[in-house]
mmCIF file of C-alpha atoms in Angstrom:
data_model
loop_
_atom_site.group_PDB
_atom_site.id
_atom_site.type_symbol
_atom_site.label_atom_id
_atom_site.label_comp_id
_atom_site.label_asym_id
_atom_site.label_seq_id
_atom_site.Cartn_x
_atom_site.Cartn_y
_atom_site.Cartn_z
ATOM 1 C CA MET A 13 5.458 45.513 -21.861
ATOM 2 C CA LYS A 14 4.917 42.471 -23.985
ATOM 3 C CA PRO A 15 7.607 39.810 -23.975
ATOM 4 C CA SER A 16 9.857 39.910 -27.025
ATOM 5 C CA GLY A 17 10.240 36.879 -29.254
ATOM 6 C CA GLY A 18 12.839 34.325 -28.322
ATOM 7 C CA ARG A 19 13.810 35.991 -25.033
ATOM 8 C CA THR A 20 14.071 33.736 -21.998
ATOM 9 C CA THR A 21 13.828 35.466 -18.638
ATOM 10 C CA PRO A 22 14.354 33.758 -15.277
ATOM 11 C CA ARG A 23 11.796 34.812 -12.699
ATOM 12 C CA ASN A 24 10.481 33.692 -9.340
ATOM 13 C CA VAL A 25 6.948 34.532 -10.388
ATOM 14 C CA VAL A 26 5.751 34.131 -13.966
ATOM 15 C CA PRO A 27 2.006 34.931 -14.068
ATOM 16 C CA TRP A 28 1.455 33.674 -17.618
ATOM 17 C CA GLY A 29 3.603 30.633 -16.977
ATOM 18 C CA VAL A 30 1.826 29.848 -13.735
ATOM 19 C CA ARG A 31 -1.493 29.902 -15.542
ATOM 20 C CA LEU A 32 -0.114 27.563 -18.181
ATOM 21 C CA LEU A 33 1.363 25.174 -15.627
ATOM 22 C CA GLU A 34 -1.843 25.263 -13.593
ATOM 23 C CA GLN A 35 -3.808 24.192 -16.643
ATOM 24 C CA ALA A 36 -1.473 21.292 -17.332
ATOM 25 C CA SER A 37 -1.243 20.259 -13.685
ATOM 26 C CA SER A 38 -4.966 20.429 -12.984
ATOM 27 C CA TYR A 39 -6.573 18.607 -15.862
ATOM 28 C CA LEU A 40 -3.726 16.642 -17.436
ATOM 29 C CA PRO A 41 -1.524 14.728 -14.997
ATOM 30 C CA LEU A 42 -4.188 14.396 -12.307
ATOM 31 C CA LEU A 43 -6.756 13.080 -14.764
ATOM 32 C CA LEU A 44 -4.276 10.606 -16.195
ATOM 33 C CA MET A 45 -3.038 9.429 -12.839
ATOM 34 C CA ALA A 46 -6.595 8.863 -11.686
ATOM 35 C CA MET A 47 -7.294 6.780 -14.765
ATOM 36 C CA LEU A 48 -4.139 4.764 -14.242
ATOM 37 C CA ALA A 49 -4.970 4.157 -10.591
ATOM 38 C CA LEU A 50 -8.470 3.014 -11.468
ATOM 39 C CA GLY A 51 -7.147 0.719 -14.165
ATOM 40 C CA SER A 52 -4.529 -0.727 -11.831
ATOM 41 C CA TRP A 53 -7.172 -1.291 -9.151
ATOM 42 C CA TRP A 54 -9.300 -3.102 -11.736
ATOM 43 C CA LEU A 55 -6.418 -5.396 -12.641
ATOM 44 C CA VAL A 56 -5.732 -6.312 -9.023
ATOM 45 C CA LYS A 57 -9.359 -6.897 -8.099
ATOM 46 C CA ASN A 58 -10.020 -9.030 -11.176
ATOM 47 C CA THR A 59 -6.920 -11.215 -10.992
ATOM 48 C CA PRO A 60 -7.951 -14.820 -10.189
ATOM 49 C CA LEU A 61 -6.914 -16.036 -6.747
ATOM 50 C CA PRO A 62 -5.469 -19.502 -6.061
ATOM 51 C CA ASP A 63 -8.042 -22.213 -5.426
ATOM 52 C CA ALA A 64 -6.411 -23.314 -2.176
ATOM 53 C CA PRO A 65 -4.780 -21.132 0.479
ATOM 54 C CA ARG A 66 -1.017 -21.190 0.535
ATOM 55 C CA ALA A 67 1.142 -21.629 3.599
ATOM 56 C CA ALA A 68 2.488 -18.396 5.014
ATOM 57 C CA ALA A 69 6.053 -17.696 3.948
ATOM 58 C CA PRO A 70 8.434 -14.753 4.227
ATOM 59 C CA LEU A 71 7.722 -12.318 1.421
ATOM 60 C CA ARG A 72 10.481 -11.486 -1.018
ATOM 61 C CA HIS A 73 10.422 -8.704 -3.571
ATOM 62 C CA GLU A 74 9.268 -10.967 -6.357
ATOM 63 C CA PRO A 75 6.060 -10.664 -8.399
ATOM 64 C CA ASP A 76 3.292 -13.100 -7.515
ATOM 65 C CA TYR A 77 1.623 -12.578 -10.887
ATOM 66 C CA MET A 78 2.295 -10.839 -14.181
ATOM 67 C CA MET A 79 0.279 -9.823 -17.235
ATOM 68 C CA SER A 80 1.779 -9.106 -20.639
ATOM 69 C CA GLN A 81 0.406 -6.976 -23.462
ATOM 70 C CA PHE A 82 -2.684 -6.119 -21.429
ATOM 71 C CA LEU A 83 -5.373 -3.561 -22.186
ATOM 72 C CA VAL A 84 -8.041 -2.188 -19.842
ATOM 73 C CA ARG A 85 -10.938 0.023 -20.868
ATOM 74 C CA ARG A 86 -13.278 1.924 -18.597
ATOM 75 C CA PHE A 87 -16.734 3.109 -19.635
ATOM 76 C CA GLY A 88 -19.026 5.752 -18.243
ATOM 77 C CA ALA A 89 -22.630 5.294 -17.185
ATOM 78 C CA ASP A 90 -23.673 6.335 -20.688
ATOM 79 C CA GLY A 91 -21.662 3.483 -22.204
ATOM 80 C CA ALA A 92 -19.037 5.769 -23.732
ATOM 81 C CA MET A 93 -15.381 4.873 -23.267
ATOM 82 C CA ARG A 94 -13.684 7.172 -20.777
ATOM 83 C CA ALA A 95 -10.199 5.680 -20.552
ATOM 84 C CA GLN A 96 -7.977 3.049 -22.082
ATOM 85 C CA ILE A 97 -4.827 1.821 -20.354
ATOM 86 C CA GLU A 98 -2.382 -0.601 -21.912
ATOM 87 C CA GLY A 99 1.157 -1.719 -21.226
ATOM 88 C CA ASP A 100 3.820 -4.192 -22.257
ATOM 89 C CA MET A 101 4.027 -5.915 -18.866
ATOM 90 C CA MET A 102 2.370 -5.544 -15.469
ATOM 91 C CA ARG A 103 3.831 -7.022 -12.270
ATOM 92 C CA HIS A 104 2.346 -7.167 -8.771
ATOM 93 C CA TYR A 105 4.702 -7.329 -5.778
ATOM 94 C CA PRO A 106 2.961 -8.674 -2.656
ATOM 95 C CA ASP A 107 5.683 -7.579 -0.205
ATOM 96 C CA THR A 108 5.079 -3.904 -0.988
ATOM 97 C CA ASP A 109 1.593 -4.301 -2.520
ATOM 98 C CA THR A 110 2.639 -2.313 -5.569
ATOM 99 C CA LEU A 111 2.060 -2.603 -9.296
ATOM 100 C CA GLU A 112 4.636 -1.879 -11.968
ATOM 101 C CA ILE A 113 3.636 -1.320 -15.601
ATOM 102 C CA ASP A 114 6.236 -1.226 -18.368
ATOM 103 C CA ASN A 115 5.654 1.340 -21.117
ATOM 104 C CA PRO A 116 2.173 2.423 -19.973
ATOM 105 C CA ARG A 117 0.074 4.109 -22.651
ATOM 106 C CA ILE A 118 -3.012 5.924 -21.476
ATOM 107 C CA ARG A 119 -5.842 7.523 -23.411
ATOM 108 C CA ALA A 120 -8.534 9.438 -21.521
ATOM 109 C CA ILE A 121 -11.614 10.971 -23.109
ATOM 110 C CA ALA A 122 -13.382 13.860 -21.396
ATOM 111 C CA PRO A 123 -17.172 14.262 -21.521
ATOM 112 C CA ASP A 124 -16.698 16.985 -24.147
ATOM 113 C CA GLY A 125 -14.804 14.518 -26.341
ATOM 114 C CA ARG A 126 -11.341 16.012 -25.900
ATOM 115 C CA VAL A 127 -8.575 13.437 -25.655
ATOM 116 C CA THR A 128 -5.663 13.323 -23.243
ATOM 117 C CA LEU A 129 -2.729 10.999 -23.911
ATOM 118 C CA ALA A 130 0.067 9.947 -21.562
ATOM 119 C CA ASN A 131 3.022 7.611 -21.682
ATOM 120 C CA ALA A 132 6.220 6.837 -19.792
ATOM 121 C CA ARG A 133 8.763 4.076 -19.503
ATOM 122 C CA LEU A 134 7.378 2.895 -16.154
ATOM 123 C CA ALA A 135 4.314 3.424 -13.984
ATOM 124 C CA VAL A 136 4.253 2.424 -10.307
ATOM 125 C CA ALA A 137 1.048 2.348 -8.251
ATOM 126 C CA ASN A 138 0.379 1.265 -4.691
ATOM 127 C CA GLY A 139 -2.216 -1.388 -3.974
ATOM 128 C CA ASP A 140 -5.132 0.902 -3.134
ATOM 129 C CA GLY A 141 -4.442 3.217 -6.063
ATOM 130 C CA SER A 142 -3.990 6.298 -3.873
ATOM 131 C CA GLU A 143 -0.503 7.049 -5.225
ATOM 132 C CA VAL A 144 0.804 6.666 -8.770
ATOM 133 C CA GLN A 145 4.180 7.535 -10.259
ATOM 134 C CA LEU A 146 5.167 7.977 -13.891
ATOM 135 C CA GLN A 147 8.899 7.489 -14.323
ATOM 136 C CA GLY A 148 11.205 8.009 -17.285
ATOM 137 C CA GLY A 149 10.259 10.222 -20.201
ATOM 138 C CA ALA A 150 6.797 11.006 -18.847
ATOM 139 C CA GLN A 151 4.693 12.867 -21.407
ATOM 140 C CA VAL A 152 1.114 14.081 -21.083
ATOM 141 C CA VAL A 153 -0.631 15.780 -24.011
ATOM 142 C CA ARG A 154 -4.061 17.360 -24.019
ATOM 143 C CA GLU A 155 -5.172 17.527 -27.636
ATOM 144 C CA GLY A 156 -6.358 20.841 -29.022
ATOM 145 C CA SER A 157 -9.907 21.678 -29.962
ATOM 146 C CA GLY A 158 -11.146 24.535 -32.123
ATOM 147 C CA THR A 159 -9.165 27.622 -31.168
ATOM 148 C CA GLN A 160 -7.539 25.942 -28.159
ATOM 149 C CA GLU A 161 -4.012 24.732 -28.799
ATOM 150 C CA PRO A 162 -2.662 21.437 -27.443
ATOM 151 C CA VAL A 163 -0.934 21.528 -24.068
ATOM 152 C CA GLU A 164 2.065 19.258 -23.514
ATOM 153 C CA PHE A 165 3.758 18.280 -20.250
ATOM 154 C CA ARG A 166 7.172 16.580 -20.134
ATOM 155 C CA GLY A 167 9.308 15.396 -17.244
ATOM 156 C CA GLU A 168 11.298 12.438 -15.981
ATOM 157 C CA PHE A 169 9.137 11.944 -12.896
ATOM 158 C CA LEU A 170 5.576 12.680 -11.858
ATOM 159 C CA HIS A 171 4.015 11.638 -8.538
ATOM 160 C CA ALA A 172 0.248 11.916 -8.050
ATOM 161 C CA PHE A 173 -1.505 11.619 -4.673
ATOM 162 C CA LEU A 174 -5.117 10.847 -5.522
ATOM 163 C CA ASP A 175 -6.658 11.171 -2.049
ATOM 164 C CA SER A 176 -5.249 14.648 -1.412
ATOM 165 C CA GLU A 177 -5.354 15.591 -5.122
ATOM 166 C CA ARG A 178 -1.740 16.697 -5.348
ATOM 167 C CA VAL A 179 0.812 16.296 -8.126
ATOM 168 C CA ARG A 180 4.526 16.622 -7.402
ATOM 169 C CA SER A 181 7.793 16.409 -9.290
ATOM 170 C CA HIS A 182 11.235 16.889 -7.742
ATOM 171 C CA LEU A 183 12.823 16.815 -11.198
ATOM 172 C CA PRO A 184 12.718 19.417 -14.001
ATOM 173 C CA VAL A 185 9.410 19.866 -15.820
ATOM 174 C CA THR A 186 8.537 21.512 -19.129
ATOM 175 C CA VAL A 187 5.127 22.723 -20.256
ATOM 176 C CA ARG A 188 4.460 23.803 -23.848
ATOM 177 C CA ARG A 189 1.469 25.422 -25.480
ATOM 178 C CA GLY A 190 1.701 26.748 -28.994
ATOM 179 C CA GLY A 191 5.036 28.500 -29.291
ATOM 180 C CA ALA A 192 5.278 29.235 -25.561
ATOM 181 C CA GLU A 193 7.309 27.161 -23.120
ATOM 182 C CA LEU A 194 7.720 27.118 -19.344
ATOM 183 C CA GLN A 195 10.498 25.294 -17.481
ATOM 184 C CA ALA A 196 11.017 24.761 -13.759
ATOM 185 C CA GLN A 197 13.411 22.644 -11.721
ATOM 186 C CA ALA A 198 10.606 21.214 -9.595
ATOM 187 C CA MET A 199 6.860 21.587 -9.185
ATOM 188 C CA GLU A 200 4.111 20.918 -6.676
ATOM 189 C CA TYR A 201 0.436 21.380 -7.477
ATOM 190 C CA ASP A 202 -2.442 21.265 -4.983
ATOM 191 C CA HIS A 203 -5.687 20.850 -6.895
ATOM 192 C CA LEU A 204 -7.935 21.474 -3.878
ATOM 193 C CA ASP A 205 -6.313 24.832 -3.105
ATOM 194 C CA ARG A 206 -5.491 25.550 -6.784
ATOM 195 C CA VAL A 207 -1.947 26.476 -5.784
ATOM 196 C CA VAL A 208 1.117 25.881 -7.976
ATOM 197 C CA GLN A 209 4.600 26.035 -6.487
ATOM 198 C CA LEU A 210 7.436 26.388 -8.988
ATOM 199 C CA LYS A 211 10.789 25.645 -7.399
ATOM 200 C CA GLY A 212 14.342 26.457 -8.357
ATOM 201 C CA ARG A 213 15.141 28.422 -11.493
ATOM 202 C CA VAL A 214 12.008 29.183 -13.527
ATOM 203 C CA THR A 215 12.212 30.322 -17.152
ATOM 204 C CA ALA A 216 9.588 31.183 -19.735
ATOM 205 C CA SER A 217 9.883 31.841 -23.452
ATOM 206 C CA PHE A 218 7.226 33.232 -25.747
ATOM 207 C CA PRO A 219 6.727 33.294 -29.519
ATOM 208 C CA ALA A 220 7.653 36.429 -31.398
ATOM 209 C CA ASN A 221 4.828 38.902 -31.882
ATOM 210 C CA PRO A 222 3.924 39.277 -35.561
ATOM 211 C CA ARG A 223 5.025 42.598 -36.946
ATOM 212 C CA PRO A 224 2.393 44.817 -38.590
#
């Protein structure tokens, strides 16, 4: 039986929805988090160090350097731009070795030319770039191409673990493609095992089928 238009049905398992969420989780948030981690690593490694060593002092949770209105671009071996990361303000905290970026805006370009965009109110990355969080109005959009419709991910929190290739959110997430929409109260995606766990109440809605 095909789903009727406008009907929303809670389920524990939504095969179509799982496929949609897997698409968004595999090539959207993980790609964007990787780009953000690489860009953050670049900023840390290329920040000038003081000329003379400073005396050791107890660390407080205060930034040791900041950058405003910054923009970082990364290029592939072929010279083509692969990612662009910009933000209003970046702060590095030495006590926790973390980076905070206000209003991060990320643009990633796949080898096939398709563009992925992401933004949030705040991005937080640890010093080695192995974990990145997007906080507050996180949005990731994979632009459409040809017959493929855009895929959009929205949520208030997204946590990516780059080493283990996992993406997690303990807050509600929404995935949209065309007229279809999937919602879950929490999500965990393991890219290595290609396993999506949808937690809490899961709902899916589908566009109405055109009548003959």
